[in-house]
């Protein structure tokens, strides 16, 4: 699986905070395998499919190349053009002008750069999205990209947009996939794909590319987003086309094309990290019977080693979305960063699960989601005060479908967008605060407050009151239980 890396508090962006909530915030603060090809003839004889706009290339069309110069290698700092006897040189699989590649700087994406140039005769613009994967993952990327043959590296900080417009809507909807997964990777892909489409427009690219394997979910998530945002873009997925089958093949290809092989130590796990979570797959985790090793975890303390004293945190919520921690109003990304630190210290948010991938197979993964686990507990608990029974039941049923859509890469579908409008509407009064007790991997709710609470102590009290007369319950029970009595009478007669 490819390791891809990637506002203001009251942004008017869809699914984010809205200006009218400023007053509510102030109020709250006051109260609290490809087919292997062996020869040029085979390459010429086989058609190449580029998903998006389909481009077919065969041997005859290669021989009828137009007499135009084609850029073989280009750097921003030096505009050099290489040609072959004045004849247009097509790639082995077709011809593209410029491709935007989702780039991490690792071995796979470093190799994809020369592979795209060789097979599609194109310039390659590397794109990296900062979605909170950490500074170490971003260091030296431009040097790596240029050394691999890219003409440009574009890096965009998407952390605030990621949390505000993707994470928080899922949080408000209560979206959890298969009872456990808080959709960390699933939510990150559409924000990265959207940025890639934007960059493609900015640099005049006619194609986008990713390093996702043909077995995973991410290829679907990226490509459905590309289709939704710009159906005219071609999509190139090297893992579904090339004959590179593993790390050794990739290293050999890199050496052959003078691409510096990344010297970083190869992790035995496949990991994906962003501001919401860190996932682990592979190695011993491929056997569901194996317990994860203690040293595998990276952003959360082992609950056994967590502080022996509990910590209390208060989460302020406006319209179903977190806005503050311990009374301090923060931007979405800043708030999540702070809650992650607190939760990680107490070993919060470790999940070990076997999930059903979209492509049909089962997969075992371990997730660390400290901040997300805390925020989910807080928002869900506040809803117990502000939403009635029927609304909660409908919301929970829709949350399952919402999670499935996000997991399956259908973020930009009208159905999800319509469901999001519903979630925003019914959580308008989900405003208040929730205090949580964190202790050795556990999260306990100890306090909840809301100015829109439907809870009435004078009604819920065991004492008789003017609104609720306990004697009225007898008539209610007789009517409510009428079907049960009729059924029992029928069986008795029989």
Short mmCIF file of C-alpha atoms in Angstrom, two decimals:
data_model
loop_
_atom_site.label_atom_id
_atom_site.label_comp_id
_atom_site.label_asym_id
_atom_site.label_seq_id
_atom_site.Cartn_x
_atom_site.Cartn_y
_atom_site.Cartn_z
CA UNK A 1 0.00 0.00 0.00
CA UNK A 2 1.41 3.35 -0.94
CA UNK A 3 2.60 5.59 1.83
CA UNK A 4 1.10 8.86 0.63
CA UNK A 5 1.49 12.10 2.51
CA UNK A 6 -0.61 14.36 2.10
CA UNK A 7 -8.62 27.33 8.06
CA UNK A 8 -9.93 29.11 10.29
CA UNK A 9 -12.15 27.88 13.07
CA UNK A 10 -15.27 29.40 11.58
CA UNK A 11 -14.72 28.61 7.91
CA UNK A 12 -17.78 28.58 5.69
CA UNK A 13 -16.47 25.55 3.80
CA UNK A 14 -18.97 22.73 3.35
CA UNK A 15 -19.06 20.45 6.36
CA UNK A 16 -16.98 22.87 8.42
CA UNK A 17 -17.75 25.50 11.02
CA UNK A 18 -20.13 28.31 10.17
CA UNK A 19 -20.12 32.00 11.09
CA UNK A 20 -23.41 31.82 12.97
CA UNK A 21 -21.76 29.44 15.44
CA UNK A 22 -19.40 32.12 16.72
CA UNK A 23 -22.07 33.27 19.16
CA UNK A 24 -22.57 29.71 20.37
CA UNK A 25 -18.83 29.32 20.96
CA UNK A 26 -18.78 32.48 23.02
CA UNK A 27 -21.80 31.25 24.93
CA UNK A 28 -20.17 27.90 25.61
CA UNK A 29 -16.98 29.50 26.87
CA UNK A 30 -18.99 31.42 29.37
CA UNK A 31 -20.64 28.33 30.83
CA UNK A 32 -17.79 25.87 30.62
CA UNK A 33 -0.18 -8.29 -10.96
CA UNK A 34 0.30 -7.08 -14.06
CA UNK A 35 1.09 -9.22 -17.13
CA UNK A 36 4.85 -9.41 -17.65
CA UNK A 37 5.97 -8.20 -21.08
CA UNK A 38 9.21 -9.59 -22.45
CA UNK A 39 9.93 -7.74 -25.69
CA UNK A 40 9.36 -4.51 -27.56
CA UNK A 41 7.15 -6.40 -29.98
CA UNK A 42 4.92 -7.50 -27.13
CA UNK A 43 4.86 -3.98 -25.79
CA UNK A 44 3.83 -2.69 -29.19
CA UNK A 45 1.26 -5.39 -29.77
CA UNK A 46 -0.52 -4.99 -26.45
CA UNK A 47 -2.96 -2.20 -25.85
CA UNK A 48 -2.38 0.04 -22.86
CA UNK A 49 -5.35 1.26 -20.90
CA UNK A 50 -5.13 4.44 -18.93
CA UNK A 51 -8.16 4.72 -16.72
CA UNK A 52 -10.00 8.01 -17.10
CA UNK A 53 -9.71 8.84 -20.78
CA UNK A 54 -8.63 5.61 -22.43
CA UNK A 55 -5.47 5.79 -24.54
CA UNK A 56 -4.58 2.79 -26.69
CA UNK A 57 -1.10 2.29 -28.11
CA UNK A 58 -0.07 -0.44 -30.53
CA UNK A 59 3.06 -1.21 -32.53
CA UNK A 60 1.84 0.48 -35.68
CA UNK A 61 1.11 3.72 -33.95
CA UNK A 62 4.57 3.73 -32.39
CA UNK A 63 6.16 3.43 -35.84
CA UNK A 64 4.00 6.28 -37.15
CA UNK A 65 5.30 8.74 -34.55
CA UNK A 66 4.89 12.37 -35.53
CA UNK A 67 7.96 14.48 -36.08
CA UNK A 68 7.72 16.57 -32.96
CA UNK A 69 10.13 17.07 -30.09
CA UNK A 70 9.23 15.44 -26.83
CA UNK A 71 10.58 16.45 -23.48
CA UNK A 72 12.43 13.49 -22.00
CA UNK A 73 13.82 15.09 -18.88
CA UNK A 74 13.14 18.52 -17.50
CA UNK A 75 14.01 20.30 -14.29
CA UNK A 76 12.62 23.64 -13.19
CA UNK A 77 16.11 25.04 -12.84
CA UNK A 78 17.32 23.93 -16.27
CA UNK A 79 14.94 23.63 -19.25
CA UNK A 80 16.79 20.97 -21.24
CA UNK A 81 15.12 19.09 -24.07
CA UNK A 82 16.34 15.74 -25.38
CA UNK A 83 15.17 14.36 -28.74
CA UNK A 84 15.92 11.30 -30.83
CA UNK A 85 16.89 12.28 -34.40
CA UNK A 86 14.15 14.89 -34.43
CA UNK A 87 11.44 12.21 -34.21
CA UNK A 88 8.86 12.21 -31.45
CA UNK A 89 9.71 9.57 -28.86
CA UNK A 90 6.62 8.00 -27.41
CA UNK A 91 6.57 6.05 -24.19
CA UNK A 92 6.40 2.30 -24.40
CA UNK A 93 2.72 2.37 -23.41
CA UNK A 94 1.52 5.63 -24.88
CA UNK A 95 2.00 9.37 -24.75
CA UNK A 96 1.04 11.80 -22.00
CA UNK A 97 2.13 15.38 -21.59
CA UNK A 98 2.45 15.82 -17.82
CA UNK A 99 1.50 13.59 -14.89
CA UNK A 100 0.92 14.61 -11.25
CA UNK A 101 2.15 11.79 -9.02
CA UNK A 102 1.14 11.28 -5.37
CA UNK A 103 4.64 11.19 -3.92
CA UNK A 104 6.09 10.12 -0.57
CA UNK A 105 9.80 9.89 -1.36
CA UNK A 106 9.92 6.19 -0.58
CA UNK A 107 11.21 3.48 -2.86
CA UNK A 108 7.96 2.81 -4.69
CA UNK A 109 7.13 6.39 -5.61
CA UNK A 110 10.77 7.19 -6.40
CA UNK A 111 10.75 4.36 -8.95
CA UNK A 112 7.41 5.42 -10.39
CA UNK A 113 8.90 8.73 -11.57
CA UNK A 114 11.32 7.24 -14.17
CA UNK A 115 8.80 4.51 -14.98
CA UNK A 116 6.23 7.12 -15.98
CA UNK A 117 8.76 8.98 -18.12
CA UNK A 118 9.89 5.77 -19.80
CA UNK A 119 6.43 4.35 -20.40
CA UNK A 120 4.45 7.52 -21.18
CA UNK A 121 7.10 9.96 -22.38
CA UNK A 122 5.88 12.60 -19.93
CA UNK A 123 7.03 15.16 -17.43
CA UNK A 124 6.34 14.15 -13.84
CA UNK A 125 5.21 16.62 -11.18
CA UNK A 126 5.51 15.09 -7.72
CA UNK A 127 2.86 16.09 -5.22
CA UNK A 128 3.04 15.66 -1.46
CA UNK A 129 0.18 16.48 0.89
CA UNK A 130 0.93 17.32 4.49
CA UNK A 131 -1.94 15.71 6.39
CA UNK A 132 -0.04 15.47 9.65
CA UNK A 133 2.25 12.52 8.97
CA UNK A 134 5.16 14.25 10.69
CA UNK A 135 8.11 16.45 9.79
CA UNK A 136 10.47 13.50 9.30
CA UNK A 137 8.36 12.25 6.39
CA UNK A 138 8.68 15.60 4.60
CA UNK A 139 12.43 16.19 4.91
CA UNK A 140 14.52 16.12 1.75
CA UNK A 141 11.60 15.43 -0.57
CA UNK A 142 12.52 17.98 -3.22
CA UNK A 143 16.04 16.60 -3.54
CA UNK A 144 14.68 13.05 -3.82
CA UNK A 145 12.09 14.05 -6.41
CA UNK A 146 14.63 15.82 -8.62
CA UNK A 147 17.09 12.95 -8.31
CA UNK A 148 14.36 10.59 -9.50
CA UNK A 149 13.77 12.72 -12.60
CA UNK A 150 10.75 14.82 -11.59
CA UNK A 151 10.44 18.29 -13.05
CA UNK A 152 8.78 19.75 -9.96
CA UNK A 153 7.71 18.99 -6.40
CA UNK A 154 4.55 20.58 -4.99
CA UNK A 155 3.89 20.35 -1.25
CA UNK A 156 0.63 21.56 0.27
CA UNK A 157 -0.29 21.85 3.93
CA UNK A 158 -3.75 20.27 4.11
CA UNK A 159 -3.96 19.68 7.86
CA UNK A 160 -6.66 22.23 8.65
CA UNK A 161 -8.71 21.34 5.59
CA UNK A 162 -8.34 17.65 6.36
CA UNK A 163 -9.65 17.97 9.91
CA UNK A 164 -12.29 20.63 9.23
CA UNK A 165 -13.84 19.32 6.02
CA UNK A 166 -13.27 15.56 6.24
CA UNK A 167 -12.57 14.35 9.78
CA UNK A 168 -15.08 16.52 11.62
CA UNK A 169 -18.03 15.70 9.32
CA UNK A 170 -17.36 11.98 9.91
CA UNK A 171 -17.12 12.65 13.62
CA UNK A 172 -20.42 14.53 13.61
CA UNK A 173 -22.05 11.70 11.66
CA UNK A 174 -20.74 9.09 14.10
CA UNK A 175 -19.23 7.13 11.20
CA UNK A 176 -17.48 3.93 12.32
CA UNK A 177 -16.70 1.11 9.87
CA UNK A 178 -17.45 -2.43 11.04
CA UNK A 179 -17.88 -1.45 14.71
CA UNK A 180 -14.27 -0.34 15.26
CA UNK A 181 -12.48 1.49 12.46
CA UNK A 182 -12.57 5.29 12.72
CA UNK A 183 -11.72 5.71 9.02
CA UNK A 184 -8.32 7.39 9.34
CA UNK A 185 -6.93 6.40 5.94
CA UNK A 186 -10.34 6.51 4.26
CA UNK A 187 -10.84 10.18 5.16
CA UNK A 188 -7.36 11.24 4.06
CA UNK A 189 -7.55 9.94 0.50
CA UNK A 190 -10.26 12.29 -0.84
CA UNK A 191 -8.54 15.42 0.50
CA UNK A 192 -5.27 14.32 -1.13
CA UNK A 193 -7.01 13.42 -4.38
CA UNK A 194 -8.80 16.78 -4.47
CA UNK A 195 -5.50 18.60 -4.05
CA UNK A 196 -3.94 16.51 -6.83
CA UNK A 197 -6.74 17.49 -9.20
CA UNK A 198 -6.19 21.13 -8.28
CA UNK A 199 -2.44 20.84 -8.89
CA UNK A 200 -3.04 19.09 -12.21
CA UNK A 201 -5.07 22.10 -13.30
CA UNK A 202 -2.43 24.54 -12.05
CA UNK A 203 0.48 22.87 -13.89
CA UNK A 204 -1.47 21.87 -16.99
CA UNK A 205 -1.22 18.12 -16.43
CA UNK A 206 -3.36 15.70 -18.40
CA UNK A 207 -2.98 12.78 -16.00
CA UNK A 208 -2.59 11.82 -12.36
CA UNK A 209 -0.88 8.78 -10.87
CA UNK A 210 -0.72 6.95 -7.55
CA UNK A 211 1.35 4.17 -6.03
CA UNK A 212 -1.50 2.09 -4.61
CA UNK A 213 -1.40 -1.66 -5.12
CA UNK A 214 -4.04 -3.60 -6.98
CA UNK A 215 -5.11 -5.40 -3.79
CA UNK A 216 -5.97 -2.46 -1.58
CA UNK A 217 -8.78 -0.01 -0.96
CA UNK A 218 -6.79 3.14 -1.71
CA UNK A 219 -6.71 2.65 -5.48
CA UNK A 220 -10.52 2.82 -5.44
CA UNK A 221 -10.62 5.83 -3.14
CA UNK A 222 -8.19 7.85 -5.22
CA UNK A 223 -9.67 7.01 -8.58
CA UNK A 224 -13.31 7.55 -7.62
CA UNK A 225 -12.30 10.98 -6.34
CA UNK A 226 -10.47 11.73 -9.60
CA UNK A 227 -13.51 10.65 -11.60
CA UNK A 228 -15.83 12.82 -9.52
CA UNK A 229 -13.68 15.95 -9.62
CA UNK A 230 -12.28 15.80 -13.17
CA UNK A 231 -13.44 12.88 -15.34
CA UNK A 232 -11.23 14.12 -18.20
CA UNK A 233 -8.00 13.34 -16.36
CA UNK A 234 -6.17 10.15 -17.28
CA UNK A 235 -5.23 7.92 -14.34
CA UNK A 236 -2.08 5.80 -14.32
CA UNK A 237 -1.70 3.06 -11.69
CA UNK A 238 1.78 1.53 -12.16
CA UNK A 239 1.21 -1.35 -9.74
CA UNK A 240 -1.49 -2.63 -12.08
CA UNK A 241 0.74 -2.31 -15.15
CA UNK A 242 4.40 -2.89 -14.46
CA UNK A 243 6.33 -6.13 -13.96
CA UNK A 244 7.95 -5.01 -10.69
CA UNK A 245 6.84 -7.59 -8.15
CA UNK A 246 8.65 -6.60 -4.98
CA UNK A 247 11.28 -4.51 -3.23
CA UNK A 248 14.25 -6.21 -4.90
CA UNK A 249 12.79 -5.60 -8.36
CA UNK A 250 12.20 -1.97 -7.47
CA UNK A 251 15.77 -1.51 -6.23
CA UNK A 252 17.14 -3.07 -9.42
CA UNK A 253 14.97 -0.79 -11.55
CA UNK A 254 16.11 2.24 -9.55
CA UNK A 255 19.78 1.39 -10.05
CA UNK A 256 19.25 0.81 -13.77
CA UNK A 257 17.74 4.28 -14.12
CA UNK A 258 20.24 6.03 -11.79
CA UNK A 259 17.59 6.76 -9.18
CA UNK A 260 19.05 7.04 -5.66
CA UNK A 261 17.59 4.25 -3.54
CA UNK A 262 16.19 5.63 -0.28
CA UNK A 263 18.57 4.72 2.51
CA UNK A 264 15.97 4.79 5.27
CA UNK A 265 15.43 1.51 7.08
CA UNK A 266 12.60 -0.52 5.61
CA UNK A 267 9.86 -1.02 8.19
CA UNK A 268 8.60 -4.56 8.58
CA UNK A 269 5.10 -3.07 8.77
CA UNK A 270 3.07 -1.19 6.21
CA UNK A 271 2.06 2.03 7.92
CA UNK A 272 -0.10 5.01 7.13
CA UNK A 273 0.01 8.05 9.36
CA UNK A 274 -1.89 11.29 9.45
CA UNK A 275 -3.25 13.68 12.05
CA UNK A 276 -6.14 11.34 12.88
CA UNK A 277 -4.42 7.98 13.24
CA UNK A 278 -1.53 5.60 12.62
CA UNK A 279 -2.25 2.22 11.03
CA UNK A 280 -0.12 -0.92 11.05
CA UNK A 281 -0.39 -3.89 8.67
CA UNK A 282 1.83 -6.73 7.54
CA UNK A 283 4.51 -8.94 9.09
CA UNK A 284 3.20 -10.93 12.10
CA UNK A 285 -0.13 -9.08 11.91
CA UNK A 286 -1.01 -11.08 8.79
CA UNK A 287 -1.80 -13.96 11.14
CA UNK A 288 -4.84 -12.92 13.21
CA UNK A 289 -3.71 -15.31 15.96
CA UNK A 290 -0.58 -13.27 16.70
CA UNK A 291 -0.54 -10.63 19.40
CA UNK A 292 1.00 -7.33 18.24
CA UNK A 293 4.49 -6.68 19.53
CA UNK A 294 4.83 -4.02 22.17
CA UNK A 295 7.43 -2.05 20.21
CA UNK A 296 5.17 -1.77 17.15
CA UNK A 297 3.13 1.10 18.57
CA UNK A 298 4.46 4.59 17.90
CA UNK A 299 2.04 7.30 19.07
CA UNK A 300 0.41 5.75 22.14
CA UNK A 301 1.88 4.56 25.42
CA UNK A 302 1.27 0.98 26.46
CA UNK A 303 -1.68 1.22 28.86
CA UNK A 304 0.32 -0.82 31.37
CA UNK A 305 2.99 1.89 31.35
CA UNK A 306 0.59 4.85 31.31
CA UNK A 307 0.43 7.28 34.28
CA UNK A 308 -0.97 5.82 37.48
CA UNK A 309 -3.10 8.91 38.01
CA UNK A 310 -6.14 9.64 35.82
CA UNK A 311 -6.44 12.87 33.83
CA UNK A 312 -9.65 14.80 33.26
CA UNK A 313 -10.27 16.68 30.02
CA UNK A 314 -13.24 18.83 29.05
CA UNK A 315 -14.25 18.91 25.39
CA UNK A 316 -16.35 21.87 24.24
CA UNK A 317 -18.72 21.13 21.37
CA UNK A 318 -20.78 23.44 19.12
CA UNK A 319 -23.24 22.07 16.60
CA UNK A 320 -21.86 18.53 16.96
CA UNK A 321 -18.25 19.61 16.32
CA UNK A 322 -15.42 19.98 18.89
CA UNK A 323 -14.21 23.54 19.33
CA UNK A 324 -12.23 23.59 22.58
CA UNK A 325 -10.32 21.55 25.12
CA UNK A 326 -10.29 22.55 28.77
CA UNK A 327 -11.88 25.88 27.83
CA UNK A 328 -9.28 26.79 25.19
CA UNK A 329 -10.80 27.38 21.75
CA UNK A 330 -8.51 26.01 19.02
CA UNK A 331 -8.57 25.49 15.27
CA UNK A 332 -9.59 21.99 14.18
CA UNK A 333 -6.06 20.76 13.47
CA UNK A 334 -4.61 22.35 16.60
CA UNK A 335 -7.34 20.87 18.76
CA UNK A 336 -6.84 17.38 17.35
CA UNK A 337 -3.07 17.66 17.79
CA UNK A 338 -3.48 18.54 21.45
CA UNK A 339 -6.03 15.80 22.15
CA UNK A 340 -3.74 13.30 20.40
CA UNK A 341 -0.91 14.18 22.77
CA UNK A 342 -3.08 13.78 25.85
CA UNK A 343 -4.71 10.57 24.66
CA UNK A 344 -1.45 9.03 23.52
CA UNK A 345 0.09 9.61 26.93
CA UNK A 346 -2.67 7.52 28.54
CA UNK A 347 -2.65 4.71 25.96
CA UNK A 348 -6.04 5.67 24.53
CA UNK A 349 -7.36 4.49 21.15
CA UNK A 350 -5.64 1.19 20.31
CA UNK A 351 -7.76 -0.99 18.02
CA UNK A 352 -6.93 -4.46 16.66
CA UNK A 353 -9.39 -5.67 14.04
CA UNK A 354 -10.01 -7.90 11.04
CA UNK A 355 -11.89 -5.87 8.44
CA UNK A 356 -13.48 -6.59 5.09
CA UNK A 357 -11.67 -4.72 2.35
CA UNK A 358 -13.68 -3.23 -0.46
CA UNK A 359 -11.99 -5.50 -3.01
CA UNK A 360 -13.32 -8.59 -1.26
CA UNK A 361 -10.56 -9.95 0.97
CA UNK A 362 -10.23 -9.75 4.73
CA UNK A 363 -7.36 -7.79 6.22
CA UNK A 364 -6.00 -7.52 9.75
CA UNK A 365 -4.86 -4.12 10.93
CA UNK A 366 -3.95 -2.36 14.16
CA UNK A 367 -4.84 1.30 14.58
CA UNK A 368 -3.76 4.00 17.00
CA UNK A 369 -6.35 6.78 17.20
CA UNK A 370 -5.93 8.49 20.59
CA UNK A 371 -7.48 11.88 19.89
CA UNK A 372 -10.21 10.49 17.68
CA UNK A 373 -11.32 8.02 20.34
CA UNK A 374 -11.65 10.82 22.90
CA UNK A 375 -13.57 13.11 20.55
CA UNK A 376 -15.92 10.33 19.47
CA UNK A 377 -16.72 9.54 23.10
CA UNK A 378 -17.40 13.21 23.85
CA UNK A 379 -19.65 13.99 20.87
CA UNK A 380 -21.62 10.77 21.19
CA UNK A 381 -22.21 11.38 24.89
CA UNK A 382 -23.43 14.93 24.38
CA UNK A 383 -25.99 13.64 21.89
CA UNK A 384 -27.53 11.59 24.70
CA UNK A 385 -28.65 14.91 26.17
CA UNK A 386 -29.62 16.81 23.03
CA UNK A 387 -31.21 14.23 20.69
CA UNK A 388 -34.46 12.34 21.24
CA UNK A 389 -34.76 8.57 20.90
CA UNK A 390 -36.13 8.45 17.34
CA UNK A 391 -33.51 10.88 16.06
CA UNK A 392 -30.66 8.91 17.64
CA UNK A 393 -31.93 5.68 16.12
CA UNK A 394 -32.18 7.17 12.63
CA UNK A 395 -28.81 8.88 12.99
CA UNK A 396 -27.13 5.66 14.08
CA UNK A 397 -28.61 3.72 11.18
CA UNK A 398 -27.46 6.35 8.68
CA UNK A 399 -24.03 6.47 10.31
CA UNK A 400 -23.42 2.89 9.20
CA UNK A 401 -24.12 3.76 5.58
CA UNK A 402 -22.11 6.97 5.88
CA UNK A 403 -19.10 4.97 7.09
CA UNK A 404 -19.48 2.46 4.26
CA UNK A 405 -19.52 5.25 1.66
CA UNK A 406 -16.38 6.86 3.10
CA UNK A 407 -14.57 3.52 3.38
CA UNK A 408 -15.48 2.69 -0.23
CA UNK A 409 -14.09 5.97 -1.56
CA UNK A 410 -17.46 7.58 -2.36
CA UNK A 411 -16.78 10.82 -0.50
CA UNK A 412 -17.93 13.03 -3.34
CA UNK A 413 -21.13 11.07 -3.98
CA UNK A 414 -24.38 13.07 -3.73
CA UNK A 415 -25.67 10.50 -1.22
CA UNK A 416 -22.89 11.19 1.29
CA UNK A 417 -23.21 14.93 0.78
CA UNK A 418 -26.97 14.73 1.35
CA UNK A 419 -26.50 12.61 4.45
CA UNK A 420 -23.99 15.15 5.70
CA UNK A 421 -26.59 17.90 5.35
CA UNK A 422 -28.95 15.79 7.47
CA UNK A 423 -26.27 15.24 10.13
CA UNK A 424 -25.51 18.95 10.25
CA UNK A 425 -29.19 19.82 10.66
CA UNK A 426 -30.04 17.41 13.46
CA UNK A 427 -26.91 18.26 15.48
CA UNK A 428 -27.55 22.03 15.49
CA UNK A 429 -28.42 21.84 19.19
CA UNK A 430 -25.62 19.41 20.10
CA UNK A 431 -23.76 22.16 21.90
CA UNK A 432 -22.22 21.98 25.36
CA UNK A 433 -19.36 20.25 27.11
CA UNK A 434 -18.35 16.75 28.15
CA UNK A 435 -15.73 15.90 30.75
CA UNK A 436 -13.84 12.64 30.32
CA UNK A 437 -11.62 10.66 32.67
CA UNK A 438 -8.60 9.10 30.97
CA UNK A 439 -6.85 6.25 32.70
CA UNK A 440 -4.61 3.48 31.36
CA UNK A 441 -6.24 3.05 27.96
CA UNK A 442 -9.82 3.71 29.08
CA UNK A 443 -12.14 6.67 28.53
CA UNK A 444 -14.94 7.29 31.02
CA UNK A 445 -17.53 10.04 30.78
CA UNK A 446 -17.96 11.80 34.11
CA UNK A 447 -19.86 14.97 33.21
CA UNK A 448 -22.07 16.32 30.43
CA UNK A 449 -23.72 19.73 30.10
CA UNK A 450 -25.80 21.46 27.43
CA UNK A 451 -28.04 24.50 27.29
CA UNK A 452 -30.19 22.47 24.89
CA UNK A 453 -30.45 19.41 27.11
CA UNK A 454 -33.68 17.42 26.86
CA UNK A 455 -33.00 15.96 30.27
CA UNK A 456 -35.30 17.36 33.00
CA UNK A 457 -34.47 16.51 36.56
CA UNK A 458 -37.97 17.40 37.70
CA UNK A 459 -39.38 14.81 35.27
CA UNK A 460 -36.74 12.10 35.72
CA UNK A 461 -36.80 12.30 39.52
CA UNK A 462 -38.38 9.43 41.43
CA UNK A 463 -40.55 11.98 43.16
CA UNK A 464 -44.00 12.79 41.78
CA UNK A 465 -44.23 16.02 39.81
CA UNK A 466 -46.73 18.12 37.93
CA UNK A 467 -45.55 17.06 34.47
CA UNK A 468 -45.36 13.30 35.03
CA UNK A 469 -47.91 11.47 37.12
CA UNK A 470 -46.79 7.93 37.84
CA UNK A 471 -50.38 6.71 37.85
CA UNK A 472 -50.61 7.54 34.15
CA UNK A 473 -48.22 4.71 33.41
CA UNK A 474 -50.92 2.09 34.00
CA UNK A 475 -52.99 3.18 31.02
CA UNK A 476 -49.90 3.52 28.83
CA UNK A 477 -48.78 -0.02 29.66
CA UNK A 478 -52.21 -1.49 28.91
CA UNK A 479 -52.29 0.15 25.47
CA UNK A 480 -48.65 -0.48 24.68
CA UNK A 481 -48.99 -4.12 25.70
CA UNK A 482 -52.28 -4.73 23.87
CA UNK A 483 -50.68 -6.69 20.95
CA UNK A 484 -48.89 -8.91 23.46
CA UNK A 485 -52.14 -9.64 25.33
CA UNK A 486 -54.05 -10.38 22.13
CA UNK A 487 -51.40 -12.81 20.95
CA UNK A 488 -51.39 -14.56 24.31
CA UNK A 489 -55.19 -14.83 24.27
CA UNK A 490 -55.06 -16.39 20.80
CA UNK A 491 -52.61 -19.07 21.88
CA UNK A 492 -54.65 -19.77 25.01
CA UNK A 493 -57.80 -20.33 22.91
CA UNK A 494 -55.93 -22.70 20.62
#
